[in-house]
């Protein structure tokens, strides 16, 4: 049915943070994220968000909203909107491995570009 995936952020030999979850069609259901250094989980989430968009995913389900997730751009939607988006997204023929993981420069450019 679905597949479990993880994304880790490393600096040299040090694991900084990561996120893991399950994909079903064009939906990524985030299960957990962790940080072993300051902003480690934020970095992992930034990479994952851009990667999912590049691969054609349309829904990132965080299970519930937190102040931390809101600070990173998460929004809460109604149950009806969620059910509609979920029904559409699970039908998408996308793969998390269809594109390479973005590099740091593309993440920074995407998050700072204003034009």
PDB file of C-alpha atoms in Angstrom, residues 10-110:
ATOM      1  CA  UNK A  10      24.510  15.196   7.798  1.00  0.00           C
ATOM      2  CA  UNK A  11      27.456  17.540   8.180  1.00  0.00           C
ATOM      3  CA  UNK A  12      30.630  15.579   7.577  1.00  0.00           C
ATOM      4  CA  UNK A  13      30.235  12.568   9.911  1.00  0.00           C
ATOM      5  CA  UNK A  14      27.674  14.216  12.215  1.00  0.00           C
ATOM      6  CA  UNK A  15      23.957  13.463  11.944  1.00  0.00           C
ATOM      7  CA  UNK A  16      22.152  16.789  12.409  1.00  0.00           C
ATOM      8  CA  UNK A  17      18.513  15.756  12.106  1.00  0.00           C
ATOM      9  CA  UNK A  18      15.922  13.989  10.057  1.00  0.00           C
ATOM     10  CA  UNK A  19      12.312  13.249   9.239  1.00  0.00           C
ATOM     11  CA  UNK A  20      10.478  10.088   8.287  1.00  0.00           C
ATOM     12  CA  UNK A  21       7.049   9.181   7.048  1.00  0.00           C
ATOM     13  CA  UNK A  22       4.911   7.128   4.696  1.00  0.00           C
ATOM     14  CA  UNK A  23       4.021   7.839   1.072  1.00  0.00           C
ATOM     15  CA  UNK A  24       0.797   6.790  -0.621  1.00  0.00           C
ATOM     16  CA  UNK A  25       0.414   8.195  -4.122  1.00  0.00           C
ATOM     17  CA  UNK A  26       1.112  11.924  -3.910  1.00  0.00           C
ATOM     18  CA  UNK A  27       0.693  12.068  -0.122  1.00  0.00           C
ATOM     19  CA  UNK A  28       3.529  12.161   2.398  1.00  0.00           C
ATOM     20  CA  UNK A  29       2.367  11.410   5.951  1.00  0.00           C
ATOM     21  CA  UNK A  30       5.004  12.681   8.340  1.00  0.00           C
ATOM     22  CA  UNK A  31       5.416  10.364  11.310  1.00  0.00           C
ATOM     23  CA  UNK A  32       8.270  11.974  13.223  1.00  0.00           C
ATOM     24  CA  UNK A  33      11.249  14.281  12.997  1.00  0.00           C
ATOM     25  CA  UNK A  34      14.272  14.685  15.211  1.00  0.00           C
ATOM     26  CA  UNK A  35      17.151  17.021  15.828  1.00  0.00           C
ATOM     27  CA  UNK A  36      20.581  16.218  17.204  1.00  0.00           C
ATOM     28  CA  UNK A  37      21.780  19.780  16.708  1.00  0.00           C
ATOM     29  CA  UNK A  38      20.198  23.205  16.469  1.00  0.00           C
ATOM     30  CA  UNK A  39      17.870  23.448  13.430  1.00  0.00           C
ATOM     31  CA  UNK A  40      18.611  19.869  12.337  1.00  0.00           C
ATOM     32  CA  UNK A  41      14.948  18.918  11.959  1.00  0.00           C
ATOM     33  CA  UNK A  42      14.156  22.249  10.286  1.00  0.00           C
ATOM     34  CA  UNK A  43      16.868  21.595   7.719  1.00  0.00           C
ATOM     35  CA  UNK A  44      15.534  18.100   7.047  1.00  0.00           C
ATOM     36  CA  UNK A  45      11.998  19.433   6.676  1.00  0.00           C
ATOM     37  CA  UNK A  46      13.156  22.156   4.263  1.00  0.00           C
ATOM     38  CA  UNK A  47      14.920  19.593   2.067  1.00  0.00           C
ATOM     39  CA  UNK A  48      11.965  17.196   2.200  1.00  0.00           C
ATOM     40  CA  UNK A  49       9.375  19.855   1.370  1.00  0.00           C
ATOM     41  CA  UNK A  50      11.250  20.996  -1.738  1.00  0.00           C
ATOM     42  CA  UNK A  51      11.977  17.397  -2.746  1.00  0.00           C
ATOM     43  CA  UNK A  52       8.313  16.388  -2.458  1.00  0.00           C
ATOM     44  CA  UNK A  53       7.264  19.370  -4.583  1.00  0.00           C
ATOM     45  CA  UNK A  54       9.911  18.511  -7.192  1.00  0.00           C
ATOM     46  CA  UNK A  55       8.591  14.935  -7.324  1.00  0.00           C
ATOM     47  CA  UNK A  56       4.962  16.041  -7.812  1.00  0.00           C
ATOM     48  CA  UNK A  57       3.533  15.390  -4.342  1.00  0.00           C
ATOM     49  CA  UNK A  58       0.532  17.538  -3.482  1.00  0.00           C
ATOM     50  CA  UNK A  59      -0.162  16.825   0.199  1.00  0.00           C
ATOM     51  CA  UNK A  60       2.131  16.719   3.242  1.00  0.00           C
ATOM     52  CA  UNK A  61       0.110  15.453   6.213  1.00  0.00           C
ATOM     53  CA  UNK A  62       1.738  16.402   9.529  1.00  0.00           C
ATOM     54  CA  UNK A  63      -1.044  14.724  11.586  1.00  0.00           C
ATOM     55  CA  UNK A  64      -1.606  17.786  13.755  1.00  0.00           C
ATOM     56  CA  UNK A  65      -0.484  21.390  13.814  1.00  0.00           C
ATOM     57  CA  UNK A  66       2.084  22.660  16.316  1.00  0.00           C
ATOM     58  CA  UNK A  67       3.640  26.073  16.847  1.00  0.00           C
ATOM     59  CA  UNK A  68       6.903  24.598  15.543  1.00  0.00           C
ATOM     60  CA  UNK A  69       5.280  23.355  12.313  1.00  0.00           C
ATOM     61  CA  UNK A  70       3.417  26.647  11.873  1.00  0.00           C
ATOM     62  CA  UNK A  71       6.720  28.499  12.156  1.00  0.00           C
ATOM     63  CA  UNK A  72       7.906  26.384   9.216  1.00  0.00           C
ATOM     64  CA  UNK A  73       4.870  27.177   7.057  1.00  0.00           C
ATOM     65  CA  UNK A  74       2.331  24.486   7.985  1.00  0.00           C
ATOM     66  CA  UNK A  75      -1.329  25.452   7.801  1.00  0.00           C
ATOM     67  CA  UNK A  76      -4.406  23.808   9.253  1.00  0.00           C
ATOM     68  CA  UNK A  77      -7.237  22.967   6.855  1.00  0.00           C
ATOM     69  CA  UNK A  78     -10.798  21.825   7.444  1.00  0.00           C
ATOM     70  CA  UNK A  79     -11.680  18.137   7.504  1.00  0.00           C
ATOM     71  CA  UNK A  80     -13.687  18.486   4.273  1.00  0.00           C
ATOM     72  CA  UNK A  81     -10.783  20.214   2.503  1.00  0.00           C
ATOM     73  CA  UNK A  82      -8.378  17.562   3.793  1.00  0.00           C
ATOM     74  CA  UNK A  83     -10.592  14.720   2.586  1.00  0.00           C
ATOM     75  CA  UNK A  84     -10.873  16.309  -0.860  1.00  0.00           C
ATOM     76  CA  UNK A  85      -7.122  16.931  -1.151  1.00  0.00           C
ATOM     77  CA  UNK A  86      -6.381  13.415   0.125  1.00  0.00           C
ATOM     78  CA  UNK A  87      -8.740  11.787  -2.391  1.00  0.00           C
ATOM     79  CA  UNK A  88      -7.008  13.643  -5.236  1.00  0.00           C
ATOM     80  CA  UNK A  89      -3.453  13.186  -3.962  1.00  0.00           C
ATOM     81  CA  UNK A  90      -3.543   9.415  -3.402  1.00  0.00           C
ATOM     82  CA  UNK A  91      -4.371   8.949  -7.090  1.00  0.00           C
ATOM     83  CA  UNK A  92      -1.220  10.729  -8.277  1.00  0.00           C
ATOM     84  CA  UNK A  93       1.317   8.421  -9.949  1.00  0.00           C
ATOM     85  CA  UNK A  94       4.380   9.985  -8.313  1.00  0.00           C
ATOM     86  CA  UNK A  95       7.524   8.547  -6.757  1.00  0.00           C
ATOM     87  CA  UNK A  96       9.732  10.029  -4.062  1.00  0.00           C
ATOM     88  CA  UNK A  97      12.728   8.659  -5.972  1.00  0.00           C
ATOM     89  CA  UNK A  98      11.835  10.300  -9.306  1.00  0.00           C
ATOM     90  CA  UNK A  99      14.055  13.338  -8.658  1.00  0.00           C
ATOM     91  CA  UNK A 100      17.412  13.795  -6.932  1.00  0.00           C
ATOM     92  CA  UNK A 101      17.483  15.306  -3.449  1.00  0.00           C
ATOM     93  CA  UNK A 102      17.950  19.073  -3.910  1.00  0.00           C
ATOM     94  CA  UNK A 103      21.257  20.676  -3.033  1.00  0.00           C
ATOM     95  CA  UNK A 104      21.659  23.359  -0.386  1.00  0.00           C
ATOM     96  CA  UNK A 105      21.871  26.180  -2.945  1.00  0.00           C
ATOM     97  CA  UNK A 106      18.497  25.327  -4.493  1.00  0.00           C
ATOM     98  CA  UNK A 107      16.882  25.197  -1.035  1.00  0.00           C
ATOM     99  CA  UNK A 108      18.299  28.594  -0.092  1.00  0.00           C
ATOM    100  CA  UNK A 109      17.350  30.136  -3.422  1.00  0.00           C
ATOM    101  CA  UNK A 110      13.808  28.816  -3.250  1.00  0.00           C
TER     102      UNK A 110
END
